Amino acid sequence: MAATVGSGNAPVSGTQALTSADRSYEGSTFQYSMVLEHLIGEKRPIKDLNPTVMGGLPNPMKTDDQKMIEQGMESCAFKAVLACVGGFVLGGAFGVFTAGIDTNVGFDPKDPMRTPTAREVLKDMGQRGMSYAKNFAVIGAMFSCTECIIESHRGKSDWKNAVYSGCVTGGAIGFRAGAKAGVLGCGGFAAFSAAIEYYLR
């Protein structure tokens, strides 16, 4: 009887041992999957990749001269001067180019049959280039200055600043020829500015 009971208890103890081993294996697998979720899964925390935190070189403190230079470069006056110079150069180049492809450059309207000299052609090209340069410089300075003022007033940097500035610039230039020309200039410059902003953005 004792042997029978002992032999009957042996399979039961073996089954219990296997069950406890499976549970420990499942528990270790579950813990391992949780660790993977926190390391490379969806529960992974997002860290701020700050160079100073990661051991990189800290950003040096800016001096008063550097701050003053940055403030000057971000001012509306500096932007207007820069746009004025850029418009002058671009307008001059455009004027010389248009004069170079114009077949009537250098011709005297009083004597159209006379062939102009090279000096007369260069003089006419220079005059046209200077005229275009002045116009482009005024337009660039007005547009840049008004855009900077509008951006500072609104506190936003978006496409609307360029549209408003284009309307003001075109209206101011067009109003010299009348109210209708001013309205057309406002709408034309605003549409052109919107198209440029849409293309750039």
Coordinates of C-alpha atoms in Angstrom, one line a residue:
M1 CA 0.0 0.0 0.0
A2 CA 2.8 2.4 0.9
A3 CA 4.5 1.8 -2.4
T4 CA 1.3 2.3 -4.3
V5 CA 0.6 5.6 -2.7
G6 CA 4.2 6.7 -3.2
S7 CA 4.1 5.7 -6.8
G8 CA 0.8 7.5 -7.3
N9 CA 2.1 10.7 -5.7
A10 CA 5.2 10.8 -8.0
P11 CA 3.4 11.9 -11.2
V12 CA 1.5 14.6 -9.2
S13 CA 4.7 16.2 -7.9
G14 CA 6.2 16.1 -11.4
T15 CA 3.2 17.9 -12.8
Q16 CA 3.4 20.5 -10.1
A17 CA 7.1 21.1 -10.9
L18 CA 6.4 21.5 -14.6
T19 CA 3.5 24.0 -13.9
S20 CA 5.7 26.1 -11.6
A21 CA 8.5 26.1 -14.3
D22 CA 6.0 27.2 -17.0
R23 CA 4.7 30.0 -14.8
S24 CA 8.2 31.2 -14.0
Y25 CA 9.1 31.1 -17.7
E26 CA 5.9 33.1 -18.6
G27 CA 6.7 35.6 -15.9
S28 CA 10.2 36.1 -17.1
T29 CA 9.0 36.5 -20.7
F30 CA 6.4 39.1 -19.6
Q31 CA 9.0 41.1 -17.7
Y32 CA 11.3 41.0 -20.7
S33 CA 8.6 42.3 -23.0
M34 CA 7.8 45.1 -20.6
V35 CA 11.5 46.0 -20.5
L36 CA 11.6 46.1 -24.3
E37 CA 8.5 48.3 -24.4
H38 CA 10.2 50.9 -22.1
L39 CA 13.5 50.7 -24.0
I40 CA 12.6 50.6 -27.7
G41 CA 8.8 50.4 -27.7
E42 CA 5.9 52.9 -27.5
K43 CA 6.5 53.5 -23.8
R44 CA 10.1 54.7 -24.5
P45 CA 10.5 58.2 -22.9
I46 CA 11.5 61.1 -25.3
K47 CA 14.7 62.7 -24.1
D48 CA 15.7 66.3 -24.9
L49 CA 18.9 66.1 -27.0
N50 CA 20.5 69.2 -25.5
P51 CA 24.2 69.4 -26.2
T52 CA 24.9 70.7 -22.7
V53 CA 23.1 67.8 -21.1
M54 CA 24.7 65.2 -23.4
G55 CA 28.2 66.5 -22.5
G56 CA 28.7 68.8 -25.4
L57 CA 30.2 72.2 -25.4
P58 CA 28.0 74.9 -23.7
N59 CA 26.9 77.9 -25.7
P60 CA 29.1 80.9 -24.9
M61 CA 27.5 84.0 -23.4
K62 CA 27.1 86.8 -25.9
T63 CA 28.8 90.0 -25.2
D64 CA 27.1 93.4 -25.2
D65 CA 28.7 94.3 -28.6
Q66 CA 27.4 91.1 -30.2
K67 CA 23.9 91.7 -28.8
M68 CA 24.0 95.3 -30.1
I69 CA 25.1 94.1 -33.5
E70 CA 22.3 91.6 -33.6
Q71 CA 19.7 94.1 -32.6
G72 CA 21.0 96.5 -35.3
M73 CA 20.8 93.8 -38.0
E74 CA 17.3 92.9 -37.0
S75 CA 16.1 96.6 -37.0
C76 CA 13.8 97.9 -39.6
A77 CA 16.3 100.6 -40.6
F78 CA 19.0 98.0 -41.4
K79 CA 16.6 95.9 -43.4
A80 CA 15.4 98.9 -45.4
V81 CA 19.0 100.0 -46.2
L82 CA 19.9 96.4 -47.2
A83 CA 16.8 96.1 -49.5
C84 CA 17.6 99.6 -50.9
V85 CA 21.1 98.5 -51.9
G86 CA 19.9 95.2 -53.2
G87 CA 17.2 96.9 -55.2
F88 CA 19.6 99.4 -56.6
V89 CA 22.0 96.7 -57.9
L90 CA 19.2 94.6 -59.2
G91 CA 17.5 97.5 -60.9
G92 CA 20.7 98.7 -62.5
A93 CA 21.4 95.3 -63.9
F94 CA 17.9 94.9 -65.2
G95 CA 18.0 98.4 -66.8
V96 CA 21.2 97.7 -68.6
F97 CA 19.9 94.3 -69.7
T98 CA 16.7 95.8 -71.2
A99 CA 18.7 98.6 -72.8
G100 CA 21.0 96.0 -74.4
I101 CA 18.2 94.2 -76.1
D102 CA 16.4 97.4 -77.2
T103 CA 17.1 98.2 -80.8
N104 CA 16.2 101.9 -80.3
V105 CA 18.9 102.6 -77.8
G106 CA 21.1 105.6 -78.7
F107 CA 18.9 106.7 -81.7
D108 CA 18.1 110.4 -81.9
P109 CA 14.3 110.9 -82.5
K110 CA 15.0 114.0 -84.5
D111 CA 17.3 112.1 -86.9
P112 CA 16.3 108.4 -86.8
M113 CA 18.3 107.6 -89.9
R114 CA 21.6 108.4 -88.3
T115 CA 23.5 105.5 -86.8
P116 CA 24.4 106.2 -83.2
T117 CA 27.9 105.9 -81.9
A118 CA 29.1 103.5 -79.3
R119 CA 29.4 106.4 -76.8
E120 CA 25.8 107.4 -77.3
V121 CA 24.6 103.8 -76.9
L122 CA 26.6 103.4 -73.7
K123 CA 25.3 106.7 -72.4
D124 CA 21.7 105.7 -73.0
M125 CA 22.3 102.3 -71.4
G126 CA 23.8 104.0 -68.3
Q127 CA 20.9 106.4 -68.0
R128 CA 18.3 103.7 -68.3
G129 CA 20.2 101.5 -65.8
M130 CA 20.4 104.4 -63.3
S131 CA 16.7 105.1 -63.7
Y132 CA 15.8 101.5 -63.1
A133 CA 18.2 101.3 -60.2
K134 CA 16.6 104.3 -58.4
N135 CA 13.1 103.0 -58.9
F136 CA 14.0 99.5 -57.6
A137 CA 15.9 101.0 -54.7
V138 CA 12.9 103.0 -53.6
I139 CA 10.5 100.1 -54.0
G140 CA 12.8 97.7 -52.1
A141 CA 13.3 100.2 -49.2
M142 CA 9.5 100.9 -48.9
F143 CA 8.5 97.3 -49.1
S144 CA 11.1 96.1 -46.6
C145 CA 10.4 98.9 -44.1
T146 CA 6.6 98.5 -44.2
E147 CA 6.9 94.7 -43.9
C148 CA 9.2 95.1 -40.8
I149 CA 6.8 97.6 -39.2
I150 CA 3.7 95.5 -39.9
E151 CA 5.5 92.3 -38.6
S152 CA 6.5 94.2 -35.4
H153 CA 3.0 95.5 -34.9
R154 CA 1.3 92.1 -35.5
G155 CA 3.8 90.0 -33.7
K156 CA 3.7 87.3 -36.4
S157 CA 5.8 86.3 -39.3
D158 CA 3.6 84.9 -42.0
W159 CA 2.5 85.6 -45.6
K160 CA 0.1 88.3 -44.6
N161 CA 2.9 90.7 -43.7
A162 CA 4.2 90.6 -47.3
V163 CA 0.7 91.0 -48.7
Y164 CA -0.1 94.1 -46.5
S165 CA 3.3 95.6 -47.3
G166 CA 2.9 95.0 -51.0
C167 CA -0.5 96.8 -50.9
V168 CA 0.9 99.7 -49.0
T169 CA 3.9 100.0 -51.3
G170 CA 2.0 99.7 -54.5
G171 CA -0.7 102.0 -53.3
A172 CA 1.8 104.7 -52.3
I173 CA 3.5 104.5 -55.7
G174 CA 0.3 104.4 -57.7
F175 CA -1.5 107.3 -55.8
R176 CA 0.9 109.7 -57.5
A177 CA -1.0 109.1 -60.7
G178 CA -4.5 109.2 -59.1
A179 CA -6.8 107.2 -56.9
K180 CA -7.6 104.5 -59.5
A181 CA -3.9 103.9 -60.1
G182 CA -3.3 103.7 -56.4
V183 CA -6.0 101.0 -56.0
L184 CA -4.6 99.0 -59.0
G185 CA -1.1 99.4 -57.6
C186 CA -2.2 98.1 -54.2
G187 CA -4.0 95.1 -55.6
G188 CA -1.2 94.3 -58.1
F189 CA 1.6 94.5 -55.6
A190 CA -0.4 92.5 -53.0
A191 CA -1.1 89.8 -55.5
F192 CA 2.5 89.7 -56.6
S193 CA 3.7 89.5 -53.0
A194 CA 1.2 86.7 -52.2
A195 CA 2.4 84.7 -55.3
I196 CA 6.1 85.1 -54.2
E197 CA 5.3 84.1 -50.6
Y198 CA 3.4 81.1 -51.8
Y199 CA 6.3 80.0 -54.1
L200 CA 8.9 80.5 -51.4
R201 CA 7.0 78.9 -48.6

